[in-house]
Short mmCIF file of C-alpha atoms in Angstrom, two decimals:
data_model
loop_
_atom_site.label_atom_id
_atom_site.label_comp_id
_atom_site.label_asym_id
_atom_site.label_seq_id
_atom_site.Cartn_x
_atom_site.Cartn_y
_atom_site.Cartn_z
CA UNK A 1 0.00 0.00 0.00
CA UNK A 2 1.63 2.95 -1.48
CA UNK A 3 -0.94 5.86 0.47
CA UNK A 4 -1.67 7.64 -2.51
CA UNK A 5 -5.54 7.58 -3.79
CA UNK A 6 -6.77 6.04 -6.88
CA UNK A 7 -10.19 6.98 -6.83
CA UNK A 8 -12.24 10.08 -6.82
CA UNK A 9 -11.39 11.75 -3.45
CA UNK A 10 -14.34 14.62 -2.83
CA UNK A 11 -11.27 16.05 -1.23
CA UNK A 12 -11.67 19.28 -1.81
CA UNK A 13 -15.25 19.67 0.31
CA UNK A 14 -14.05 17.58 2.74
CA UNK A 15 -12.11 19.86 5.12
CA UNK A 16 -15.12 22.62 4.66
CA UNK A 17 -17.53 19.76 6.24
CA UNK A 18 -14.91 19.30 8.62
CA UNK A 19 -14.41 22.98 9.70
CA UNK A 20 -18.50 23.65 9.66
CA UNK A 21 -18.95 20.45 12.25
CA UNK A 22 -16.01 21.30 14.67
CA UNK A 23 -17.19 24.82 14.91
CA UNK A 24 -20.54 23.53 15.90
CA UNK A 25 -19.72 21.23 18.74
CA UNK A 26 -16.43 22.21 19.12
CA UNK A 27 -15.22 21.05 22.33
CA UNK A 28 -16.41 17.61 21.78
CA UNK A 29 -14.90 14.42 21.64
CA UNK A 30 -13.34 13.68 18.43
CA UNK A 31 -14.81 10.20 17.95
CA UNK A 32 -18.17 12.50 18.17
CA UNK A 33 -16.79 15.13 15.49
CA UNK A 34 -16.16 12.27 13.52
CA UNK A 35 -20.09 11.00 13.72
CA UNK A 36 -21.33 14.25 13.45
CA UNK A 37 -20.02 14.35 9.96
CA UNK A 38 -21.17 11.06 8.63
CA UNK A 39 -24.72 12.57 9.99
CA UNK A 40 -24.81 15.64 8.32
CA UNK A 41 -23.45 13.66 5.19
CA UNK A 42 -26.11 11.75 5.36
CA UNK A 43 -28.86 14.41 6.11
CA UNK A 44 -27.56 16.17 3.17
CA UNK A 45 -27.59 12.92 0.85
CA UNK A 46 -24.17 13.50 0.22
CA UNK A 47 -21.91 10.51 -1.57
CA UNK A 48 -19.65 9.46 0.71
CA UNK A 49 -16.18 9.37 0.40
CA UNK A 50 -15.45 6.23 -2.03
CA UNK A 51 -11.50 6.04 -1.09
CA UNK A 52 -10.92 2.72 0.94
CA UNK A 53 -10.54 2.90 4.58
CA UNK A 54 -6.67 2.03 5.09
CA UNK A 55 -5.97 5.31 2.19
CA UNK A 56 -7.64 7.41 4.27
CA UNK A 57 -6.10 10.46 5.81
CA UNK A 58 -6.26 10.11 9.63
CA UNK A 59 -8.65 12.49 11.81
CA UNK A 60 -5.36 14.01 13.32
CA UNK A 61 -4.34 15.23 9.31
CA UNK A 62 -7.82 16.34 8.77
CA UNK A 63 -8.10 18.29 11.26
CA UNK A 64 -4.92 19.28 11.16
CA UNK A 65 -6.08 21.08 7.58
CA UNK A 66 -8.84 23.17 9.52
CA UNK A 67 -6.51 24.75 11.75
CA UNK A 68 -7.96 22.19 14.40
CA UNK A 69 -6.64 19.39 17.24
CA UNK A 70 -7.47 17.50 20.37
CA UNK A 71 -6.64 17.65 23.38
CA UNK A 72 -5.15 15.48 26.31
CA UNK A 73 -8.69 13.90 26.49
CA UNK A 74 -9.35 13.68 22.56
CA UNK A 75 -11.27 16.81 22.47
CA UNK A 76 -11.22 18.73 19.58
CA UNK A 77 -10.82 22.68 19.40
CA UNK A 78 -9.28 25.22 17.15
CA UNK A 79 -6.02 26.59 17.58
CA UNK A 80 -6.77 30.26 16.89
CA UNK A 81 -9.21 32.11 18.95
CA UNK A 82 -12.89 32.73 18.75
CA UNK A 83 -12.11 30.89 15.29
CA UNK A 84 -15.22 28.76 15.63
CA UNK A 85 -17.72 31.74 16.37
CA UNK A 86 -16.27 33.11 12.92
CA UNK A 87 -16.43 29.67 10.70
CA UNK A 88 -20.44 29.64 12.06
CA UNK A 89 -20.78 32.99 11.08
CA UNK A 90 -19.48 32.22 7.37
CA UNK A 91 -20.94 28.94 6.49
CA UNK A 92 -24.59 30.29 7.97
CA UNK A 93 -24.19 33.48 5.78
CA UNK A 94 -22.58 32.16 2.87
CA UNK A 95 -24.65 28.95 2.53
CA UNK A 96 -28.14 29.67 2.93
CA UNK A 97 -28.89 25.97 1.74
CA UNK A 98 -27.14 24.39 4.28
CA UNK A 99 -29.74 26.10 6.98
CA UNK A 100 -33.15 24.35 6.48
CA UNK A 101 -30.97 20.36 7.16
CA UNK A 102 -28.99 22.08 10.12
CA UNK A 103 -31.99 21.64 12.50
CA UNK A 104 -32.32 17.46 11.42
CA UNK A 105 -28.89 17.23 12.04
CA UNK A 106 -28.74 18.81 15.80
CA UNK A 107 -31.51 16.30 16.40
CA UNK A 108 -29.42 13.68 14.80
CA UNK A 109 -26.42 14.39 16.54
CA UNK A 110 -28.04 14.97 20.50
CA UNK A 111 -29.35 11.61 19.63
CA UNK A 112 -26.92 9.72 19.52
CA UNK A 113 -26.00 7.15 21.65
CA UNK A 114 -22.33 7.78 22.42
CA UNK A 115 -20.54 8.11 26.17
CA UNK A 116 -18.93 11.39 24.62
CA UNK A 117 -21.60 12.75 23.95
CA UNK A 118 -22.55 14.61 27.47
CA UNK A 119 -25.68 17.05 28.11
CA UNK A 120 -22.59 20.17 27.42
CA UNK A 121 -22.17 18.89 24.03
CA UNK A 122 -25.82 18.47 23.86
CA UNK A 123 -26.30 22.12 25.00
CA UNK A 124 -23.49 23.31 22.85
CA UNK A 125 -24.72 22.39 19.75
CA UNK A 126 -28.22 23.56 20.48
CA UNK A 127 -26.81 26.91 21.92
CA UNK A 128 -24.14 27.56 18.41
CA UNK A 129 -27.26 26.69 16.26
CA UNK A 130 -29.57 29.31 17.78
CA UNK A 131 -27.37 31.72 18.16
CA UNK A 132 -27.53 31.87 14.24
CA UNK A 133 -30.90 31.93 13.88
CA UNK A 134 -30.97 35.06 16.51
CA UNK A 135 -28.29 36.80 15.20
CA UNK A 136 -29.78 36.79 11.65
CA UNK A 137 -33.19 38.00 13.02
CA UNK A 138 -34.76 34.21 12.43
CA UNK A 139 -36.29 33.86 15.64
CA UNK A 140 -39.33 32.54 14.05
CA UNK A 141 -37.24 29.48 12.44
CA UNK A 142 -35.57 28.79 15.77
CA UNK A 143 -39.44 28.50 17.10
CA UNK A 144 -40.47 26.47 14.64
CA UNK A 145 -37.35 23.81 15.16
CA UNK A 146 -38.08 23.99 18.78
CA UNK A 147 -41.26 23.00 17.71
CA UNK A 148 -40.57 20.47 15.39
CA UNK A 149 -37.96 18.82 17.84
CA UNK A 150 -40.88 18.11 20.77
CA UNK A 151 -43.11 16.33 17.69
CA UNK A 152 -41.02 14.81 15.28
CA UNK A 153 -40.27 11.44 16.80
CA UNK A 154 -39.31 13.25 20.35
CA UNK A 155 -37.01 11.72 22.65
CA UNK A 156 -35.54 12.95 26.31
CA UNK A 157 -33.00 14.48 24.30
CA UNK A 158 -35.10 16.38 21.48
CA UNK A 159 -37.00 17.33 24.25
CA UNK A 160 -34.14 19.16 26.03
CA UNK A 161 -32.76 20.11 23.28
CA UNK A 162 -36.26 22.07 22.23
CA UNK A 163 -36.10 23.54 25.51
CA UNK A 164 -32.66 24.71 25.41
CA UNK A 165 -33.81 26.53 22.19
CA UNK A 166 -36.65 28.29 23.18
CA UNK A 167 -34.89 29.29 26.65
CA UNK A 168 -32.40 31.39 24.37
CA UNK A 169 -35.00 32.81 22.57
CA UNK A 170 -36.74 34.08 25.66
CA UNK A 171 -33.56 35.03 26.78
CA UNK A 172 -32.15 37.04 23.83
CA UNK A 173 -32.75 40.82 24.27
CA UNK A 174 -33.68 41.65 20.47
CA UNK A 175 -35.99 38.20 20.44
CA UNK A 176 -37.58 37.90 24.27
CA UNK A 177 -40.58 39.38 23.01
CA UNK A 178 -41.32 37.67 19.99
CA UNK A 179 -40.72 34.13 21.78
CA UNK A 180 -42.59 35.39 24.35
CA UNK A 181 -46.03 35.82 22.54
CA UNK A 182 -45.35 32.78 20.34
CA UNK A 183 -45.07 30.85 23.49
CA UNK A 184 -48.46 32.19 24.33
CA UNK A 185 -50.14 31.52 21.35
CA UNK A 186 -48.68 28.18 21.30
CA UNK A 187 -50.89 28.02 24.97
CA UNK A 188 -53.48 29.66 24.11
CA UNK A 189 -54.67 27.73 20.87
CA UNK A 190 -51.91 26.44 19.54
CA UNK A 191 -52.21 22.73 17.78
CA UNK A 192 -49.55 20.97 20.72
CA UNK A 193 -48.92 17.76 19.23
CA UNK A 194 -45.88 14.87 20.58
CA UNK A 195 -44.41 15.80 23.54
CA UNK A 196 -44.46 20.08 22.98
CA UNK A 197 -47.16 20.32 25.81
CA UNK A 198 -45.04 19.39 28.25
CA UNK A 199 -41.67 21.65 26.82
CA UNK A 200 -44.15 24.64 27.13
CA UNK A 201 -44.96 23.80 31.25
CA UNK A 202 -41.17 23.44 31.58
CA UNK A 203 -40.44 26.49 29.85
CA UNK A 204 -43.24 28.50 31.71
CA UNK A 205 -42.90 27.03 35.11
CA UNK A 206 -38.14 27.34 35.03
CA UNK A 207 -37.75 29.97 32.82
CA UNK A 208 -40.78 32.83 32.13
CA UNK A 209 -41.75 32.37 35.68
CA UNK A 210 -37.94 34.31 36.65
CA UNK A 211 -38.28 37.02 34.69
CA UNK A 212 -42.21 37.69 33.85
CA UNK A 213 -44.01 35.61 36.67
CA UNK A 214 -47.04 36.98 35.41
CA UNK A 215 -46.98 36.11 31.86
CA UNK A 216 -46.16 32.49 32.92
CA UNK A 217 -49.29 32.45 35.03
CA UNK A 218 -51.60 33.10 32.32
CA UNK A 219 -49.49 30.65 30.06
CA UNK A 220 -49.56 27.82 31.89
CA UNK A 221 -53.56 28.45 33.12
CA UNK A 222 -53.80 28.07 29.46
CA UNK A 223 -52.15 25.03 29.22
CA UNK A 224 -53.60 23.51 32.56
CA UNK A 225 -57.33 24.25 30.69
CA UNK A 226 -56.65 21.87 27.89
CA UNK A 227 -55.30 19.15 30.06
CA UNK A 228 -56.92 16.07 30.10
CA UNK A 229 -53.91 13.25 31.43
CA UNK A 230 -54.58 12.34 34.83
CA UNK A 231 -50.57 13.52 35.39
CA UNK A 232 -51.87 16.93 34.27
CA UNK A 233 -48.18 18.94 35.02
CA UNK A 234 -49.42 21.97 33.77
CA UNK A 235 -51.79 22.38 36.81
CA UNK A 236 -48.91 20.93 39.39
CA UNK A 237 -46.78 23.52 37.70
CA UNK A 238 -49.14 26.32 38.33
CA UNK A 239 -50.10 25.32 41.65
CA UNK A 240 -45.97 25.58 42.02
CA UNK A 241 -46.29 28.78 40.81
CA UNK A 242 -49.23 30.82 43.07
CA UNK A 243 -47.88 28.72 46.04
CA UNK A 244 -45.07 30.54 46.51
CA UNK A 245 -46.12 34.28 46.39
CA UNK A 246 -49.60 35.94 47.04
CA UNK A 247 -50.21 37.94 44.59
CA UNK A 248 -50.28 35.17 41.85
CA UNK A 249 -52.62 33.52 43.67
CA UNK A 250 -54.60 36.57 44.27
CA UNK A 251 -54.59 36.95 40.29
CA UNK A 252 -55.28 33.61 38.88
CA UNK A 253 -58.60 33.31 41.79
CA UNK A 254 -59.74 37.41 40.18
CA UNK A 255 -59.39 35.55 36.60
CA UNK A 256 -60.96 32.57 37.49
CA UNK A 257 -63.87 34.69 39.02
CA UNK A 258 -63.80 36.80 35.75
CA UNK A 259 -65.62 34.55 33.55
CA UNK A 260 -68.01 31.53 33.47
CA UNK A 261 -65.97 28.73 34.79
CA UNK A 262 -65.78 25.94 32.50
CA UNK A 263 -65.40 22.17 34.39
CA UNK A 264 -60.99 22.99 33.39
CA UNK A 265 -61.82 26.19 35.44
CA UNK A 266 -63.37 24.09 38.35
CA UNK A 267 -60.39 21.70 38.78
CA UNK A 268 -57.71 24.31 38.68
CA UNK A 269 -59.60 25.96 41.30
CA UNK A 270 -59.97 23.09 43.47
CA UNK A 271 -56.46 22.28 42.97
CA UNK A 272 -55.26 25.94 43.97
CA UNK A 273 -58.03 26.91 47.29
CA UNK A 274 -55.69 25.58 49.84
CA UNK A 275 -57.15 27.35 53.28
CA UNK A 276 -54.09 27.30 54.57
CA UNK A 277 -52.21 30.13 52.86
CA UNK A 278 -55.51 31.69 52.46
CA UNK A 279 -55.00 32.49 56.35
CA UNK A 280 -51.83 32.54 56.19
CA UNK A 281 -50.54 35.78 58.18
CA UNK A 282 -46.74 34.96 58.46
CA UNK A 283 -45.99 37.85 56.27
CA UNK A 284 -48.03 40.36 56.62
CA UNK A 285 -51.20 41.48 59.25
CA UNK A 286 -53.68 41.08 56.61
CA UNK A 287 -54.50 37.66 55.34
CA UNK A 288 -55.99 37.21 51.82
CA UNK A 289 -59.32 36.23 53.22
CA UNK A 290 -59.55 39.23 54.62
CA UNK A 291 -59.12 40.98 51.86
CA UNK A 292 -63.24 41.85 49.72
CA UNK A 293 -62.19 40.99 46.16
CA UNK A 294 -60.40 37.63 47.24
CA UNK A 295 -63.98 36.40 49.55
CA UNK A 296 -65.76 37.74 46.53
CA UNK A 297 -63.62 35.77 44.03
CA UNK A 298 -63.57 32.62 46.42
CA UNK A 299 -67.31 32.69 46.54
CA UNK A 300 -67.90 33.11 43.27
CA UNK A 301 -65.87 29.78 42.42
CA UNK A 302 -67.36 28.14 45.28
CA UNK A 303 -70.86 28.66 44.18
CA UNK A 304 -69.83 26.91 40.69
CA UNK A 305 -68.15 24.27 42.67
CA UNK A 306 -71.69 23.50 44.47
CA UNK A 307 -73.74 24.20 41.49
CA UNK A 308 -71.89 22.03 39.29
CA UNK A 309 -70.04 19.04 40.58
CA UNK A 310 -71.13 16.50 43.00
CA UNK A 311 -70.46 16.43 46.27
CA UNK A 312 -68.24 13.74 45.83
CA UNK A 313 -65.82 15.89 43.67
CA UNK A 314 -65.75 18.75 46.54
CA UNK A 315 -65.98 16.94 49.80
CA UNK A 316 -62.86 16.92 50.32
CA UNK A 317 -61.93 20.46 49.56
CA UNK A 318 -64.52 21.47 51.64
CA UNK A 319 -63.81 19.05 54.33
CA UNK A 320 -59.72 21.01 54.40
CA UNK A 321 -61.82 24.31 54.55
CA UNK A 322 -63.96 23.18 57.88
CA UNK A 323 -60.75 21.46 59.73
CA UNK A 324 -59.04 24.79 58.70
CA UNK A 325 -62.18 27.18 60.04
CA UNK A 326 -62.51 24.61 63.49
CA UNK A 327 -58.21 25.72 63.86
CA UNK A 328 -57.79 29.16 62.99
CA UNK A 329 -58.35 31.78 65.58
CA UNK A 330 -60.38 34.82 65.55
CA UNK A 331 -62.63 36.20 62.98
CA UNK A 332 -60.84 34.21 59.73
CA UNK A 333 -62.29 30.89 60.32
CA UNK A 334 -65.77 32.21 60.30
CA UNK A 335 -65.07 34.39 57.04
CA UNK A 336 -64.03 30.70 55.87
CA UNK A 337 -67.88 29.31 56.85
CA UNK A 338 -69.01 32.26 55.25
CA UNK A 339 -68.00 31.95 52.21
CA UNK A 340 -69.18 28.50 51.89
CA UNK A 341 -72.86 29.17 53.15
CA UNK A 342 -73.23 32.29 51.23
CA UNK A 343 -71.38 30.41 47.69
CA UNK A 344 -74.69 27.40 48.51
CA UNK A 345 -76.93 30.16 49.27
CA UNK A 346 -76.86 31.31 45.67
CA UNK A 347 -77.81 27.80 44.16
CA UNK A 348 -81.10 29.36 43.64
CA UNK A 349 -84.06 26.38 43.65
CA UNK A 350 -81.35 23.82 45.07
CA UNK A 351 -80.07 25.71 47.72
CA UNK A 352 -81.57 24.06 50.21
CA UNK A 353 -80.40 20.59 48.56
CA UNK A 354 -76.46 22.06 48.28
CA UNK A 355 -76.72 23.42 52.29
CA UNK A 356 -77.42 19.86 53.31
CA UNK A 357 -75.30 18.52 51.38
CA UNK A 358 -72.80 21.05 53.01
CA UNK A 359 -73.69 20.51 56.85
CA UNK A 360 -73.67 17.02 55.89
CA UNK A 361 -69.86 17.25 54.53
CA UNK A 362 -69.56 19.27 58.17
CA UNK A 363 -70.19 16.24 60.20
CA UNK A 364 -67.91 13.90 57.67
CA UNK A 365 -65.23 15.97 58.42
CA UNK A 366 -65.67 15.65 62.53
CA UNK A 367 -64.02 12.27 62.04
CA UNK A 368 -60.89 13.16 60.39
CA UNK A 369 -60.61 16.90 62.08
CA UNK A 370 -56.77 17.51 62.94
CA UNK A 371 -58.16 18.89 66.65
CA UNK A 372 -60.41 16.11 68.05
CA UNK A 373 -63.66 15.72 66.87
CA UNK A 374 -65.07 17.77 70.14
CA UNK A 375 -63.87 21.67 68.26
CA UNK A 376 -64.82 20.20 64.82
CA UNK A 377 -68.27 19.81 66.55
CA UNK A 378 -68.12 23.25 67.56
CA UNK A 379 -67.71 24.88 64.01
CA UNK A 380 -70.35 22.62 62.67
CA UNK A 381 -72.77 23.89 65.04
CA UNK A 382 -71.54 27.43 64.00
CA UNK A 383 -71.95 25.99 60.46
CA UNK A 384 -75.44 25.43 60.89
CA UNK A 385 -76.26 28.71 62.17
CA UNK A 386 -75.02 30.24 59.59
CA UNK A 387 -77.28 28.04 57.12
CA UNK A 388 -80.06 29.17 59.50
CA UNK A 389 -79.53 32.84 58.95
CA UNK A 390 -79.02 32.07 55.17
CA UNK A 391 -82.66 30.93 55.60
CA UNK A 392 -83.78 33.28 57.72
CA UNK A 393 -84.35 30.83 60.41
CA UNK A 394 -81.52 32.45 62.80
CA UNK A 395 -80.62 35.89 64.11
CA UNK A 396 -77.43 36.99 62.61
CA UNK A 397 -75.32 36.58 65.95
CA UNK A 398 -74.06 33.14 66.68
CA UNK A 399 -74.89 31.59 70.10
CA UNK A 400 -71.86 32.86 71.98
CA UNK A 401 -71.16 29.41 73.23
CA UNK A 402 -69.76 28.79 69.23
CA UNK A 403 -68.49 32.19 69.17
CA UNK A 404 -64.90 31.21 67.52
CA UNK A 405 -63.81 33.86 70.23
CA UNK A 406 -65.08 31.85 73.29
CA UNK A 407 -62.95 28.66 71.87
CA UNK A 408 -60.05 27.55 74.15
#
């Protein structure tokens, strides 16, 4: 064997496929440079390279050509620096071809099954790609692949990788605003086929939720509305969300109030009345029970609760509301009866039906009260007064001896 070629070569393209690939995961294994070629070959539908194996110029000569090498570890970067940022920058401008079979290749390449090929590689490649889309104003393509990547035959990997895409979109100061109302048209009405649902909760709940809690509120109410999984993670991710700060809570029960709650509307409400941090006065004087447009929007919800669903479906949430009423001290846990009695007061011709089926949850929930049966007791009794003066059957003050005042 003499070294020399016979054949055709392709050798001329050969160390411009080279460069384009190192530049785009440099940093990488070499074994995984190596791959990444024979993919993008591929994707392309390029011949390959017909010279036998053994004639072959080494990966250390090819590289060598691109002004490239490896390391210690065999990983491969260029010599010169912030060479790579410039070889992206002239292969994405001067081949406008190349662009639309970059986005199967990423995919390609973050799927492969190699030990080199870590989640930093992973992220790399994702991070080089969409840094050309941004820089040439395509935000809308790098949607679209982000897109594409959580339908297209998605896998844990795709999946990141979609997520590390649309997290630099949010992120980039000329694009944060487009991806921002794409993401919420996406959750809004958009068609959320494979697995792009659940890139969307991620991308709400760990990213928008840092810089524009709000937005990410409304975005993933969307999404928790068209849920229908029993894992449902866009509710779990906006019950995350109003659990940890007051004021989101406060705004997702006003917008739930707002309209004409669909049976969506009633499980995310459900899912989000916890009592507790409804009384919750750790941080402040005021609770948010105290507060006339949360009891309004609470009773407003609660009335579509009773009017709607079966008892079954609330008897438990209404059960957490009685054992929190029979612990809390003062005036809140009575504001907590009250909006229950007056939400079943305004079931029109079955209110009578929904406030015994409501004093009748009351003396369920005696059994499993947190403080003895003996105090549950008491704020079923107080319970029932209040249905009496719903009724007119009682005089608006409570017999003092289930006065919430008068408790121990």
């Amino acid at each position: 064997m003499n070294g020399t070629s016979s054949g055709p070569t392709n050798a001329a393209p050969r160390p411009r496929r080279r460069k384009r690939e190192t530049a785009s995961i440099a940093g990488a294994h070499a074994d995984v440079i190596h791959r990444a070629t024979q993919l993008l070959l591929r994707t392309l539908r390029s011949p390959s390279d017909e010279v036998p194996l053994l004639q072959r110029k080494d990966l250390a000569e090819r590289l060598a050509k691109i002004s490239a090498d490896t390391g210690p570890g065999g990983h491969v970067r260029f010599a010169e620096l912030d060479y790579e940022s410039a070889v992206r920058a002239h292969f994405w401008d001067h081949m406008p071809d190349l662009r639309p079979h970059l986005g199967t290749w990423a995919a390609s390449v973050v799927d492969l099954h190699d030990p080199h090929v870590v989640p930093a590689v992973r992220d790399g490649l994702v991070t080089h790609l969409a840094g050309q889309y941004l820089r040439t104003g395509r935000g809308d393509g790098l949607a679209s692949l982000a897109e594409r990547w959580s339908t297209e035959a998605p896998s844990r990997a795709r999946l990141e990788a979609a997520f590390q895409a649309l997290t630099r979109g949010l992120e980039d100061p000329a694009h944060g605003r487009e991806f921002r109302k794409r993401i919420y048209q996406w959750c809004l009405h958009g068609r959320l086929r494979g697995e792009f649902a659940e890139v969307l909760v991620r991308i709400c709940a760990d990213v928008l939720a840092a810089s524009h809690p709000d937005q990410a509120l409304l975005r993933l109410y969307y999404l928790a509305r068209r849920e229908r999984a029993p894992a449902q993670p866009a509710l779990k991710a906006l019950h995350d969300l109003v659990a940890g700060s007051r004021r989101l809570r406060r705004r997702l029960l006003h917008r739930l109030a707002r309209y004409d709650l669909t049976p969506p509307d009633l499980s995310i409400f459900l899912r989000i009345c916890d009592p507790e941090p409804l009384t919750d006065s750790s941080d402040t004087s005021r609770t948010l029970v105290e507060e006339n447009g949360v009891r309004h929007s609470l009773t407003t919800c609660w009335h579509a609760v009773l009017a709607e669903l079966p008892r079954a479906a609330w008897q438990s949430h209404a059960a957490r509301w009685l054992h929190r009423a029979a612990d809390s001290t003062g005036h809140r846990g009575e504001l907590l009866l009250d909006i229950l009695v007056r939400a079943a007061a305004q079931c029109g011709e079955r209110r009578g039906e929904v406030l015994a089926a409501l004093y009748a949850s009351a003396r369920e929930a005696e059994r499993t009260a947190p403080g003895g049966p003996a105090r549950s007791a008491e704020t079923t009794e107080l319970l029932l007064h209040k249905i009496g003066v719903a009724q007119g059957l009682n005089p608006a003050a409570p017999p003092p001896a289930s006065a919430k005042g008068t408790q121990p």
